[in-house]
Structures are given as C-alpha cells and as structure tokens.
Amino acid sequence: MAERKMVATRDAYGLALAEIGKENPNVVVLDADLKVSTKTSGFAQAFPERFFDMGVAEQDMISTAAGLAAAGKIVFASTFAVFGSGRAWDQVRVSVAYTRLNVKIAVTHAGITTGEDGASHQANEDIAIMRALPNMTVIVPSDSVETDKVIREAVKFYGPMYIRLSRPKTPVIHDNPNYEFKIGKGEVMRAGSDATIFACGLMVSLALDAAELLAKEGVKARVVNLHTIKPLDTELIVNCAKETGAVVTAEEHSILGGLGGAVAEVLVENAPVPLARVGIKDTFGESGTPDELLAKYGLTPEEIVHAVRAVIKRKK
Amino acid sequence: MISKEKTAELEAIAIKLRKHVVEMTCAAASGHPGGSLSAADIITVLYFHQLRKDPKDPHWAERDRFVMSKGHAAPILYAALAEAGYFPVDYLKTLRRIGSSLQGHVDMLSLPGVEMSTGSLGQGLSAANGMALAYHLDKKAGRIYCLLGDGECQEGQVWEAAMTAAHYKLDNLTAIVDHNKFQIDGPVEKIKSLTPFADKWRAFGWHVLLCDGHKIEAIADALEKAEKTKGRPTMIIADTVKGKGVSFMEASPLDFHGKAPTEEEKDKALEELCRREKK
C-alpha cells in the first residue's frame, strides 16, 4: 500500500484558524478548557483578545457563541466531539440551529481513535445527532489537506456548521494541494464499476486501501469521499448506486444514523441496491491505542473488503 | 431620576401591555399569562424608557439588545414590541396561530425585534454574554439586557453564564430576574430553593440590586445604577407577583402559569385593568 504522509486533522485546523485570524478580524474562537488538545491554542496566542476560554462549561460556550454570532461575529467553538455534540446538544439545537446563527462547532477527538481515554470520550454517535438538526451542515474532512479547505470554506459560508476532526495522525490522501473542496459535493477518489464505497473521515484512506486489495482479485471498487454528511450529495449517491449496483459505507461512527444511515435513506427511496455498513456496531468503545481499537471494532480495509464482496454477491 | 410625568406615562403603558397579554392568551387559548404579567412593569421600563432602539430599523448596529431568557413570557415581549412600533398591534391576536411570527416561545428569525430565540430555559444569559463580549470587542456603546425567571435559575447553565459574565467583567450587561416566586410545580422555595438568592449572585462576582419589580421608579433607578457600574455585571432581582394586575391570577398563580384565561376570565381581568387605567 502507498506510503502516505501522516498529519492529524486537528493540527490542520489549528494552523488554518491561526492564518484566518490574520486575514479576518471578525473571526473569534471559543474553547472549553481544551485549547491545547483542540489546537485552538495557536489562535489564542496570536489573537488573545479574540479568544475566549469558557472553562469547563460547554453548554455556556455554545450559547455564548450564538450571542457573539448574533452580534455579527464569525464564531468557531471547539471542544471534544462528545461534548460539542452531546453535552451541549440542546444549546446547539436552540441557540445555534434554530436561530441559524453563524457558529462553526469544530470538534476534535471524534470517534474511536480518541483511544486511551476510553468510551466516555469516544463520540460514535455525533454525526447522527447533529445531522438530525435542521439548518445544520455536517462535515467530516478526510485528511489534513481537506481540513484546511473546509475551515476556509466555513468562514465564507454563513450558518451553523459541525466540523468533525480526529485526534491521531491520519494518512494524507489529497496529494494535489489545489484540490477543490465544495460543501455538499462528494469526491470520487477512485474509479470502479463493481461496487461503490462511500466513506468519510479517516475511513476514506482505509477505503482506498480496501479498493487496492480488491483490485488484486479483479474487483473494481469505486471510492467516494462523502465529506459532507449534510447536505448529502444525493445525486452522486444515486448515480453511483445505479452505475455500480452495490454500495458499502465506511465511517468511524456507529452504523446507526451516521453516514451509513444517511446513505441507506437515500438508496431505499431512490435506488435500492445491496448495501453493507462498516462502522461501530451499536456498542461503546474502550481504552486502547487507535490502531488496536480500529482493528478490534472492525474499522479496517479487510472489513471493507469483506463487505464489498458480500454486497456484490447479493447483486441480482 | 425618572420624572413624575414619565412614571405616569409608563404606568399607563404597563396596564395597556397587561391588557394585551390577557387578550392574546385568551384568543390563543394557550400561553403563559402569569409570568408575562409579573414581568410587565420591567418590560415597560425597558422598552419605553431604557433601551436605545429604533423600531423602524430593528437591526440598527448600535442598538441596545434585550434577550428574553424566560422565553415563555413571549406575550409580554410581543405586546411591548407592538406598542413600540415594531409591528401592528392588531397582529397580536395571531399569537400561537399557525404561520404567525408570534411563536409560543420567542423566535428571532420570524420576528424582527426579538434578539435571541429561547424557550429551552437557561440559555439566554449565555447568549447575552456573547453579545456583550462582541460589543466590548467592537467598542460599541450599546448595552445588553437579559430577563430571567427565578425558576429558570435552577438551570445549571445559568450559573455557568454567571461565572462567564463576572470573569469577563461584562459591565455592559444588565440581567434582571423576574422573581415572582412560583414555577409550574409550586413555589420555587418548595420545589428547589434558591436561597440565599442575592448572595449567590454576589458570590459569583455580580453587582446585585434589589427592587420592587412593580414600581416604575424603582426599576428605572436600578437600571440607571446598573449602567453606571464599572468592571462587573449587574443583576437586578426584581421582587414581583405572578399574575400581577389581575387579582384572581395573583390569588392562584399556579393556575395561570401556562394556562390561558377563559372568555369569562378575560372579561373579568380586562374590567379590572380598565378600572385601574381610569384611576
């Protein structure tokens, strides 16, 4: 498999934010006592007057972010994914989504690769509960290059956004720095006609690895980076389903309600084809290294390969 | 100090707003009259004396902003916005009707003049803090006001926000508690005590003022003192009566928290308010 550079999406976020701070004096950043982990510390150091540490008070942080946005600021609010989605869900719902205010909830430490901190800190349900909110845009960047683009697009985009980032270093899959990121438009990363793998976040790189493995046995799997879970690129999903006749989803998230759930909804209504969902199987995680956990919870290229073989078998 | 004439004028407006509350909630056959009536004098002083605003230009950048954290008291805010000229008074009768901008709990996107959508208690003070932080950053002269319920102060987020406001020295923020002493399930003190209420706010670093929440001069005076306070936020604990101005609601506040008056009750209430108007 191709050797890829390893960079954490949270690091790309921190760097992008600090640069944006220079370009746009209207950007403010809030954090809830995690600035070193979420990487907002760079912005905090460069622009202390525009950085607000809200302490361990995520609910207060989200509603405060809404107030700042109501008064005209472009607000980034960061914490761990479990807290930004779960702990403050009602604040996100009423203060941010219902009001359609310009708040970017950029969370890190999403998914099982949060690792050693264990189940309490592993957000495996956040995509589901965030995409259920009206007015909310949900984005899961696949690597550090894409994260940089996402953050810059987020500044230009008016409205609530949930941006899901990871803790560990993950493979950089976008070699071309001029890659054009468009909110709501999936990216076909590998051509193929036998099945389509829709993936988001770090699972895109594992899906590319799986496609490589499948190619060796003569199976041509298409790989699509579905970085935007909401609004979903329905047209692309339907076209891929019709063209390849079988679909696998791969996400570092519960198979309930996330990318797999979203794709399933589209397929059932528009182009029913065999579908298999690779993800966390409705269970809590545990402590361990990210790699150990990915293996134990079935988030591997091999698992995707099995799923692709299975859906192809189910084709009529 | 507020003049005698101005006080009399505001007293008359407060009665007018109370009549609107009774009529609106009766017409809607739902809504929260008790906690709207207790806040009537506070809202009157804010909207017809204190707030720098322009109903013709609700988004004027330099305006003062008011956050109704106790979002269920929507009727009294709607009454004030209508009388202040944000929309026609006649529109008040659409309260809680399908398609109306007068949502059951205030919604900033559907009604210009509403600064923050609320309804899930405990969030408004944080939002007001955010506005106050933005005004400090932008060196704007405007002030931020926020009205909370006393029962609402059982929400943990209120105290997170209390810490934030003091920590960031938000002296451009005035918060007011409509301390009517009743929540849905009973007296606040019986359900979950807030005592010592003023001391709690003081301990959180706030400048605390107590006032009679039904005395126009007292409210105006407290708001003026708050404006002159530097280096910390001010909390005005306004002593109020749930259902104030309608004797049978005052007598059984628990029956009129979230229940609208019937036609008969409305007529009785209006008669009483009209009598007061003529005095």
Coordinates of C-alpha atoms in Angstrom, one line a residue:
Chain A
M1 CA 0.0 0.0 0.0
A2 CA 1.1 3.5 -0.7
E3 CA 3.2 5.2 2.0
R4 CA 1.4 8.3 2.9
K5 CA 2.3 11.3 5.0
M6 CA 0.6 11.3 8.4
V7 CA -1.0 14.5 9.8
A8 CA -3.8 15.0 12.3
T9 CA -6.8 16.9 11.1
R10 CA -6.9 18.8 14.4
D11 CA -3.4 20.1 13.6
A12 CA -4.5 21.3 10.2
Y13 CA -7.5 23.0 11.9
G14 CA -5.3 24.9 14.3
L15 CA -3.0 26.1 11.6
A16 CA -5.8 27.2 9.3
L17 CA -7.5 29.0 12.2
A18 CA -4.4 31.0 13.1
E19 CA -4.0 32.1 9.5
I20 CA -7.6 33.0 9.1
G21 CA -7.3 35.1 12.3
K22 CA -4.8 37.3 10.5
E23 CA -7.0 37.7 7.4
N24 CA -10.3 38.2 9.1
P25 CA -10.6 40.3 12.2
N26 CA -14.2 39.3 12.6
V27 CA -13.3 35.7 13.5
V28 CA -13.5 34.8 17.2
V29 CA -12.7 31.5 18.8
L30 CA -14.1 29.8 21.9
D31 CA -12.9 26.8 23.7
A32 CA -13.9 24.9 26.8
D33 CA -10.6 24.3 28.6
L34 CA -9.1 22.1 25.8
K35 CA -7.3 24.6 23.6
V36 CA -4.0 22.6 23.6
S37 CA -5.9 19.4 22.5
T38 CA -8.2 21.0 20.0
K39 CA -5.3 23.1 18.6
T40 CA -7.1 26.5 19.1
S41 CA -4.1 27.5 21.2
G42 CA -2.3 28.9 18.1
F43 CA -5.1 31.3 17.5
A44 CA -5.4 32.0 21.2
Q45 CA -1.7 33.0 21.4
A46 CA -1.8 35.2 18.3
F47 CA -5.2 36.9 19.0
P48 CA -5.8 36.7 22.7
E49 CA -8.4 39.5 22.6
R50 CA -10.5 37.4 20.2
F51 CA -10.1 34.1 22.0
F52 CA -12.4 33.2 24.9
D53 CA -11.7 30.2 27.1
M54 CA -15.1 29.4 28.6
G55 CA -13.7 26.9 31.1
V56 CA -15.3 23.5 31.6
A57 CA -18.7 24.8 30.5
E58 CA -19.7 23.5 27.1
Q59 CA -23.3 24.5 27.3
D60 CA -22.4 28.0 28.2
M61 CA -19.8 28.1 25.4
I62 CA -22.3 27.2 22.7
S63 CA -25.0 29.7 23.7
T64 CA -22.2 32.4 24.2
A65 CA -21.1 31.5 20.7
A66 CA -24.6 32.2 19.5
G67 CA -24.7 35.6 21.2
L68 CA -21.4 36.6 19.6
A69 CA -22.7 35.4 16.2
A70 CA -25.9 37.3 16.7
A71 CA -23.8 40.4 17.2
G72 CA -22.0 39.8 13.9
K73 CA -19.0 37.7 14.7
I74 CA -17.9 34.6 12.8
V75 CA -17.5 32.1 15.7
F76 CA -15.6 28.9 15.9
A77 CA -16.3 26.9 19.1
S78 CA -14.1 23.9 19.9
T79 CA -14.1 21.1 22.3
F80 CA -14.1 17.3 22.1
A81 CA -16.7 15.8 19.8
V82 CA -18.6 14.1 22.7
F83 CA -19.1 17.4 24.5
G84 CA -19.7 19.7 21.5
S85 CA -22.4 17.4 20.2
G86 CA -23.7 15.5 23.2
R87 CA -23.1 17.7 26.3
A88 CA -24.4 20.8 24.6
W89 CA -26.9 19.3 22.1
D90 CA -29.9 21.3 23.4
Q91 CA -27.8 24.5 23.2
V92 CA -26.7 23.6 19.7
R93 CA -30.3 22.9 18.8
V94 CA -32.0 26.1 20.2
S95 CA -29.2 28.7 20.4
V96 CA -27.5 27.8 17.1
A97 CA -29.5 25.6 14.8
Y98 CA -33.0 27.1 15.4
T99 CA -31.5 30.6 15.1
R100 CA -29.4 29.7 12.0
L101 CA -26.5 31.7 13.6
N102 CA -23.0 31.8 12.2
V103 CA -21.4 29.3 14.6
K104 CA -18.9 26.7 13.5
I105 CA -18.7 23.9 16.0
A106 CA -15.3 22.5 15.2
V107 CA -14.8 19.4 17.4
T108 CA -11.8 17.1 17.7
H109 CA -11.3 13.7 19.2
A110 CA -14.2 12.2 17.3
G111 CA -14.7 8.5 17.0
I112 CA -13.0 5.5 18.5
T113 CA -9.5 6.7 17.6
T114 CA -9.7 9.1 20.6
G115 CA -8.2 5.9 22.0
E116 CA -6.8 5.6 25.5
D117 CA -9.4 8.0 27.1
G118 CA -12.0 5.2 26.6
A119 CA -15.7 5.1 25.8
S120 CA -16.8 8.2 27.7
H121 CA -14.6 10.3 25.3
Q122 CA -15.2 8.4 22.1
A123 CA -18.0 10.2 20.1
N124 CA -19.5 7.5 17.9
E125 CA -23.0 9.0 17.8
D126 CA -22.3 12.6 17.0
I127 CA -22.9 12.5 13.2
A128 CA -26.3 11.0 13.8
I129 CA -27.5 13.6 16.4
M130 CA -26.0 16.6 14.5
R131 CA -27.4 15.7 11.2
A132 CA -30.9 15.4 12.8
L133 CA -30.9 19.1 13.4
P134 CA -32.5 21.4 10.8
N135 CA -30.2 24.1 9.4
M136 CA -27.1 22.2 10.4
T137 CA -24.3 21.5 7.9
V138 CA -22.2 18.4 8.9
I139 CA -18.7 17.9 7.5
V140 CA -16.2 15.2 8.2
P141 CA -12.9 16.0 6.5
S142 CA -10.9 13.0 5.2
D143 CA -7.4 14.4 5.8
S144 CA -5.4 17.5 6.8
V145 CA -5.4 19.0 3.3
E146 CA -9.2 18.8 3.1
T147 CA -9.5 20.1 6.7
D148 CA -7.6 23.3 5.7
K149 CA -10.1 23.8 2.8
V150 CA -13.1 23.1 5.0
I151 CA -12.1 25.6 7.5
R152 CA -11.6 28.3 4.9
E153 CA -14.9 27.5 3.3
A154 CA -16.6 27.6 6.7
V155 CA -15.5 31.2 7.1
K156 CA -17.1 32.1 3.8
F157 CA -20.3 30.1 4.5
Y158 CA -23.0 31.7 6.6
G159 CA -24.7 29.4 9.0
P160 CA -24.3 26.7 11.6
M161 CA -21.8 24.0 10.9
Y162 CA -20.5 20.9 12.6
I163 CA -16.9 20.0 11.7
R164 CA -15.7 16.7 12.9
L165 CA -12.0 16.2 13.4
S166 CA -9.7 13.5 14.7
R167 CA -7.1 13.2 17.4
P168 CA -4.4 10.9 15.8
K169 CA -2.3 11.5 12.8
T170 CA -4.0 10.1 9.8
P171 CA -2.9 9.5 6.2
V172 CA -2.9 12.5 3.8
I173 CA -4.8 11.3 0.8
H174 CA -5.0 14.5 -1.2
D175 CA -1.7 14.9 -3.0
N176 CA -2.9 17.8 -5.0
P177 CA -2.9 20.9 -2.8
N178 CA -5.2 22.6 -5.4
Y179 CA -7.9 20.0 -4.8
E180 CA -11.2 21.9 -4.9
F181 CA -13.4 21.3 -1.9
K182 CA -17.1 22.0 -2.3
I183 CA -19.6 21.8 0.6
G184 CA -22.2 19.2 -0.3
K185 CA -20.3 17.7 -3.2
G186 CA -18.8 14.3 -2.8
E187 CA -15.4 13.5 -4.4
V188 CA -14.8 10.4 -6.5
M189 CA -11.3 9.4 -5.4
R190 CA -11.0 6.1 -7.3
A191 CA -12.9 4.9 -10.4
G192 CA -14.7 1.5 -10.3
S193 CA -17.7 -0.3 -11.7
D194 CA -18.4 -3.3 -9.4
A195 CA -19.4 -1.5 -6.2
T196 CA -19.1 1.9 -4.6
I197 CA -17.6 2.5 -1.2
F198 CA -18.8 5.8 0.4
A199 CA -16.6 6.9 3.2
C200 CA -15.9 9.9 5.4
G201 CA -13.1 11.0 7.7
L202 CA -10.1 8.7 8.2
M203 CA -12.1 5.8 6.7
V204 CA -11.6 7.3 3.2
S205 CA -8.0 6.3 3.3
L206 CA -8.9 2.8 4.6
A207 CA -11.5 2.6 1.7
L208 CA -8.7 3.4 -0.8
D209 CA -6.6 0.6 0.7
A210 CA -9.5 -1.8 0.5
A211 CA -10.1 -0.9 -3.2
E212 CA -6.4 -1.7 -3.8
L213 CA -6.8 -5.1 -2.1
L214 CA -10.0 -5.7 -4.1
A215 CA -8.2 -4.8 -7.4
K216 CA -5.8 -7.7 -6.8
E217 CA -8.7 -10.1 -7.0
G218 CA -10.2 -8.3 -10.0
V219 CA -12.9 -6.4 -8.2
K220 CA -13.2 -2.8 -9.3
A221 CA -14.4 -0.7 -6.4
R222 CA -15.3 2.9 -6.7
V223 CA -14.3 5.1 -3.7
V224 CA -16.2 8.2 -2.9
N225 CA -15.2 10.7 -0.2
L226 CA -18.5 11.9 1.2
H227 CA -17.1 14.6 3.4
T228 CA -20.4 16.4 3.7
I229 CA -23.0 14.3 5.5
K230 CA -25.4 17.1 5.4
P231 CA -26.5 18.4 2.9
L232 CA -25.9 15.0 1.4
D233 CA -24.8 14.6 -2.3
T234 CA -27.9 12.6 -3.2
E235 CA -27.3 12.9 -6.9
L236 CA -23.9 11.4 -6.7
I237 CA -25.1 8.6 -4.3
V238 CA -27.9 7.6 -6.7
N239 CA -25.7 7.7 -9.8
C240 CA -23.1 5.6 -8.1
A241 CA -25.7 3.1 -6.9
K242 CA -27.2 2.8 -10.4
E243 CA -23.8 2.6 -12.1
T244 CA -22.1 0.1 -9.8
G245 CA -25.2 -1.8 -8.4
A246 CA -23.9 -2.3 -4.9
V247 CA -22.8 0.0 -2.0
V248 CA -20.7 -0.1 1.1
T249 CA -20.4 2.7 3.6
A250 CA -17.4 3.1 5.9
E251 CA -17.3 5.5 8.9
E252 CA -15.6 5.8 12.2
H253 CA -19.0 6.2 13.9
S254 CA -22.0 4.0 14.8
I255 CA -23.6 2.3 11.9
L256 CA -26.9 3.8 13.3
G257 CA -27.8 7.2 12.0
G258 CA -24.5 8.4 10.6
L259 CA -23.1 8.2 7.1
G260 CA -24.4 4.6 6.7
G261 CA -27.8 5.6 7.9
A262 CA -27.9 8.7 5.6
V263 CA -26.8 6.8 2.5
A264 CA -29.3 4.0 3.3
E265 CA -32.2 6.5 3.4
V266 CA -31.2 7.8 0.0
L267 CA -30.8 4.4 -1.5
V268 CA -34.1 3.0 -0.2
E269 CA -36.1 5.9 -1.6
N270 CA -34.2 6.3 -4.9
A271 CA -32.1 3.4 -6.0
P272 CA -32.4 0.3 -3.8
V273 CA -29.2 -1.8 -4.2
P274 CA -27.4 -4.1 -1.8
L275 CA -25.9 -2.1 1.0
A276 CA -23.5 -3.0 3.8
R277 CA -22.4 -0.6 6.5
V278 CA -18.9 -0.7 8.0
G279 CA -18.7 1.2 11.3
I280 CA -19.1 0.7 15.1
K281 CA -21.8 -1.9 15.6
D282 CA -24.0 -0.2 18.2
T283 CA -21.6 -0.6 21.1
F284 CA -19.5 1.6 23.3
G285 CA -15.7 1.6 22.8
E286 CA -13.0 1.1 25.4
S287 CA -9.4 2.2 26.1
G288 CA -6.7 1.2 23.7
T289 CA -4.4 2.6 21.1
P290 CA -6.2 4.0 18.0
D291 CA -4.8 1.2 15.8
E292 CA -5.8 -1.5 18.3
L293 CA -9.3 -0.1 18.5
L294 CA -9.8 0.3 14.8
A295 CA -8.8 -3.4 14.4
K296 CA -11.0 -4.7 17.3
Y297 CA -14.1 -2.7 16.2
G298 CA -13.9 -3.7 12.6
L299 CA -12.7 -0.5 11.0
T300 CA -10.1 -2.0 8.7
P301 CA -9.5 -2.3 4.9
E302 CA -10.1 -6.1 5.3
E303 CA -13.5 -5.5 6.9
I304 CA -14.4 -3.2 4.0
V305 CA -13.2 -5.8 1.5
H306 CA -15.5 -8.4 3.1
A307 CA -18.4 -6.0 2.9
V308 CA -17.8 -5.3 -0.8
R309 CA -17.5 -8.9 -1.6
A310 CA -20.8 -9.5 0.3
V311 CA -22.8 -6.8 -1.5
I312 CA -21.5 -7.9 -4.9
K313 CA -22.7 -11.4 -4.1
R314 CA -26.2 -10.0 -3.3
K315 CA -26.5 -8.3 -6.7
K316 CA -29.2 -9.8 -8.8
Chain B
M1 CA -34.2 60.0 38.3
I2 CA -37.3 59.5 36.2
S3 CA -39.9 62.3 36.2
K4 CA -43.4 62.0 37.7
E5 CA -44.9 62.6 34.2
K6 CA -42.8 59.8 32.7
T7 CA -43.7 57.5 35.5
A8 CA -47.4 58.1 35.0
E9 CA -47.0 57.5 31.3
L10 CA -45.1 54.2 31.8
E11 CA -47.7 53.1 34.3
A12 CA -50.4 53.6 31.7
I13 CA -48.4 51.7 29.2
A14 CA -47.9 48.8 31.6
I15 CA -51.6 48.5 32.0
K16 CA -52.1 48.5 28.2
L17 CA -49.5 45.7 27.9
R18 CA -51.2 43.7 30.6
K19 CA -54.5 44.0 28.7
H20 CA -52.8 42.7 25.6
V21 CA -51.4 39.7 27.4
V22 CA -54.8 38.8 28.7
E23 CA -56.5 39.3 25.3
M24 CA -53.7 37.5 23.4
T25 CA -53.5 34.4 25.6
C26 CA -57.3 34.2 25.8
A27 CA -57.5 34.4 22.0
A28 CA -54.8 31.8 21.6
A29 CA -56.4 29.6 24.3
S30 CA -52.9 28.9 25.5
G31 CA -49.7 30.6 26.6
H32 CA -48.2 31.9 29.8
P33 CA -50.1 34.8 31.4
G34 CA -48.8 34.6 34.9
G35 CA -45.1 35.1 34.1
S36 CA -45.9 37.7 31.5
L37 CA -47.9 39.8 33.9
S38 CA -45.2 39.6 36.5
A39 CA -42.7 41.0 34.0
A40 CA -45.0 43.7 32.6
D41 CA -43.5 46.6 34.5
I42 CA -39.9 45.6 33.9
I43 CA -40.6 45.2 30.2
T44 CA -42.4 48.5 30.1
V45 CA -39.5 50.4 31.6
L46 CA -37.0 48.7 29.3
Y47 CA -38.9 49.2 26.1
F48 CA -40.4 52.7 26.8
H49 CA -37.6 54.3 28.8
Q50 CA -34.3 52.4 28.9
L51 CA -33.5 50.7 25.6
R52 CA -31.8 52.6 22.8
K53 CA -33.5 51.2 19.8
D54 CA -35.2 52.0 16.5
P55 CA -38.4 50.1 15.7
K56 CA -38.1 51.3 12.1
D57 CA -34.6 49.8 11.9
P58 CA -34.6 46.8 14.2
H59 CA -31.1 45.7 13.1
W60 CA -29.5 49.1 13.8
A61 CA -25.9 48.1 14.7
E62 CA -25.5 50.4 17.7
R63 CA -28.8 49.4 19.5
D64 CA -29.2 48.0 22.9
R65 CA -30.2 44.4 22.9
F66 CA -32.7 42.6 25.0
V67 CA -32.7 38.8 25.5
M68 CA -35.8 37.2 26.8
S69 CA -34.3 34.2 28.5
K70 CA -37.6 33.2 30.0
G71 CA -38.9 32.6 26.5
H72 CA -42.4 31.6 27.7
A73 CA -43.0 35.2 28.7
A74 CA -43.3 35.8 25.0
P75 CA -46.7 37.5 25.2
I76 CA -45.4 40.5 27.2
L77 CA -42.5 41.0 24.8
Y78 CA -44.8 40.9 21.8
A79 CA -47.1 43.4 23.5
A80 CA -44.2 45.7 24.1
L81 CA -42.8 45.3 20.6
A82 CA -46.2 46.0 19.0
E83 CA -46.8 49.1 21.2
A84 CA -43.3 50.3 20.4
G85 CA -44.0 50.1 16.7
Y86 CA -42.2 47.0 15.6
F87 CA -45.4 45.6 14.1
P88 CA -49.1 46.5 14.1
V89 CA -50.9 46.0 17.4
D90 CA -53.6 44.1 15.6
Y91 CA -51.2 41.3 14.8
L92 CA -51.0 40.4 18.5
K93 CA -54.2 38.3 18.1
T94 CA -52.2 35.8 15.9
L95 CA -50.3 34.6 19.0
R96 CA -49.5 30.9 18.7
R97 CA -51.5 30.6 15.5
I98 CA -50.1 28.5 12.7
G99 CA -48.0 30.7 10.3
S100 CA -47.7 33.6 12.8
S101 CA -44.4 35.2 13.7
L102 CA -45.7 35.3 17.3
Q103 CA -44.4 31.8 18.2
G104 CA -45.2 30.2 21.5
H105 CA -41.7 30.9 22.6
V106 CA -39.8 33.8 21.0
D107 CA -38.1 33.2 17.7
M108 CA -35.6 35.7 16.4
L109 CA -35.9 34.6 12.8
S110 CA -39.6 35.1 12.4
L111 CA -39.9 38.4 14.3
P112 CA -37.7 41.4 13.9
G113 CA -37.0 42.9 17.4
V114 CA -36.5 39.6 19.0
E115 CA -32.8 39.3 19.6
M116 CA -32.5 35.7 20.5
S117 CA -34.7 32.6 20.2
T118 CA -35.3 31.0 23.5
G119 CA -37.7 28.6 25.2
S120 CA -35.3 26.0 26.5
L121 CA -34.6 27.7 29.8
G122 CA -31.1 28.7 30.9
Q123 CA -29.6 29.6 27.6
G124 CA -30.4 33.3 27.3
L125 CA -27.9 34.7 29.8
S126 CA -25.1 32.9 27.9
A127 CA -26.3 34.4 24.6
A128 CA -26.5 37.8 26.3
N129 CA -22.9 37.4 27.4
G130 CA -21.9 36.6 23.9
M131 CA -23.5 39.8 22.7
A132 CA -21.8 41.8 25.5
L133 CA -18.4 40.3 24.6
A134 CA -18.9 41.3 20.9
Y135 CA -19.9 44.8 22.0
H136 CA -16.8 45.1 24.1
L137 CA -14.6 43.8 21.2
D138 CA -16.2 46.3 18.8
K139 CA -16.1 49.1 21.4
K140 CA -19.8 49.7 21.0
A141 CA -21.6 51.9 23.4
G142 CA -24.8 49.8 23.4
R143 CA -25.8 47.7 26.4
I144 CA -27.2 44.2 26.7
Y145 CA -30.2 43.3 28.8
C146 CA -31.4 39.9 29.8
L147 CA -34.5 38.8 31.7
L148 CA -34.6 35.5 33.5
G149 CA -37.2 33.7 35.5
D150 CA -36.5 32.7 39.1
G151 CA -37.4 29.0 38.4
E152 CA -35.1 29.3 35.4
C153 CA -32.2 29.9 37.8
Q154 CA -32.4 26.2 38.7
E155 CA -30.7 25.5 35.4
G156 CA -27.0 24.8 35.8
Q157 CA -26.2 26.8 32.6
V158 CA -27.4 30.0 34.3
W159 CA -24.5 29.7 36.8
E160 CA -22.0 28.8 34.1
A161 CA -23.1 32.1 32.5
A162 CA -22.9 33.9 35.8
M163 CA -19.3 32.9 36.0
T164 CA -18.6 34.0 32.4
A165 CA -20.1 37.4 32.9
A166 CA -18.1 38.1 36.0
H167 CA -14.9 36.6 34.6
Y168 CA -15.0 38.8 31.5
K169 CA -16.1 41.8 33.6
L170 CA -19.2 42.4 31.4
D171 CA -20.2 45.8 32.8
N172 CA -22.2 46.4 29.6
L173 CA -24.6 43.7 30.7
T174 CA -27.6 44.1 33.0
A175 CA -29.5 41.0 33.9
I176 CA -32.9 41.0 35.7
V177 CA -34.6 38.2 37.4
D178 CA -38.4 38.3 37.4
H179 CA -38.6 37.0 41.0
N180 CA -42.3 36.0 41.1
K181 CA -41.6 33.1 43.4
F182 CA -43.6 30.5 41.5
Q183 CA -42.8 27.8 39.0
I184 CA -45.0 25.2 37.3
D185 CA -45.0 22.7 40.1
G186 CA -45.3 25.1 43.0
P187 CA -43.5 27.8 45.0
V188 CA -39.8 28.0 43.9
E189 CA -38.7 27.8 47.5
K190 CA -40.6 24.5 48.0
I191 CA -39.6 22.9 44.7
K192 CA -35.9 23.7 44.9
S193 CA -34.8 26.6 47.0
L194 CA -32.7 29.4 45.6
T195 CA -32.0 30.9 49.0
P196 CA -29.8 32.9 49.6
F197 CA -30.6 34.1 46.1
A198 CA -28.9 37.6 46.1
D199 CA -25.9 36.2 48.0
K200 CA -25.4 33.5 45.3
W201 CA -25.1 36.2 42.6
R202 CA -22.8 38.3 44.8
A203 CA -20.7 35.2 45.4
F204 CA -20.5 34.8 41.7
G205 CA -19.0 38.3 41.4
W206 CA -22.0 40.3 40.4
H207 CA -23.2 43.7 41.5
V208 CA -26.6 42.9 42.9
L209 CA -29.5 45.3 43.2
L210 CA -32.9 44.5 44.7
C211 CA -36.0 46.4 43.7
D212 CA -39.8 46.3 43.7
G213 CA -40.5 44.9 40.2
H214 CA -43.8 46.6 40.0
K215 CA -42.6 50.2 40.9
I216 CA -41.7 52.1 37.7
E217 CA -39.3 54.5 39.6
A218 CA -37.6 51.6 41.4
I219 CA -37.0 49.7 38.2
A220 CA -35.8 52.7 36.3
D221 CA -33.5 53.7 39.2
A222 CA -31.9 50.2 39.3
L223 CA -31.4 50.1 35.6
E224 CA -29.7 53.5 35.8
K225 CA -27.4 52.3 38.7
A226 CA -26.5 49.2 36.7
E227 CA -25.5 51.4 33.7
K228 CA -23.1 53.3 35.9
T229 CA -21.4 50.2 37.4
K230 CA -18.0 49.5 36.1
G231 CA -15.9 46.3 36.0
R232 CA -18.7 43.8 36.7
P233 CA -22.1 42.8 35.5
T234 CA -25.2 43.8 37.4
M235 CA -28.1 41.6 38.5
I236 CA -31.4 43.2 39.4
I237 CA -33.5 40.9 41.4
A238 CA -37.0 42.3 40.9
D239 CA -39.5 41.4 43.5
T240 CA -42.6 40.6 41.6
V241 CA -46.0 38.9 41.9
K242 CA -47.1 36.2 39.5
G243 CA -50.2 37.3 37.6
K244 CA -49.7 40.9 38.8
G245 CA -52.6 43.2 37.9
V246 CA -55.3 40.6 37.7
S247 CA -56.5 39.8 41.2
F248 CA -57.7 36.3 40.6
M249 CA -54.4 35.3 38.9
E250 CA -52.5 36.8 41.8
A251 CA -54.6 34.8 44.1
S252 CA -53.9 31.5 42.4
P253 CA -50.6 31.9 40.5
L254 CA -50.2 28.2 39.9
D255 CA -53.4 28.0 37.9
F256 CA -52.1 30.7 35.4
H257 CA -48.5 29.7 34.8
G258 CA -49.2 28.0 31.5
K259 CA -52.9 28.3 31.2
A260 CA -54.8 31.0 29.3
P261 CA -57.8 32.8 30.7
T262 CA -61.2 31.7 29.5
E263 CA -63.5 34.3 27.8
E264 CA -65.2 34.9 31.1
E265 CA -61.9 35.3 33.0
K266 CA -60.6 37.6 30.3
D267 CA -63.6 39.9 30.6
K268 CA -63.2 40.0 34.4
A269 CA -59.4 40.7 34.0
L270 CA -59.9 43.4 31.4
E271 CA -62.6 45.1 33.6
E272 CA -60.2 45.2 36.5
L273 CA -57.4 46.5 34.3
C274 CA -59.6 49.2 32.8
R275 CA -60.7 50.3 36.3
R276 CA -57.0 50.7 37.1
E277 CA -56.5 52.6 33.9
K278 CA -59.1 55.2 34.8
K279 CA -57.7 55.9 38.2

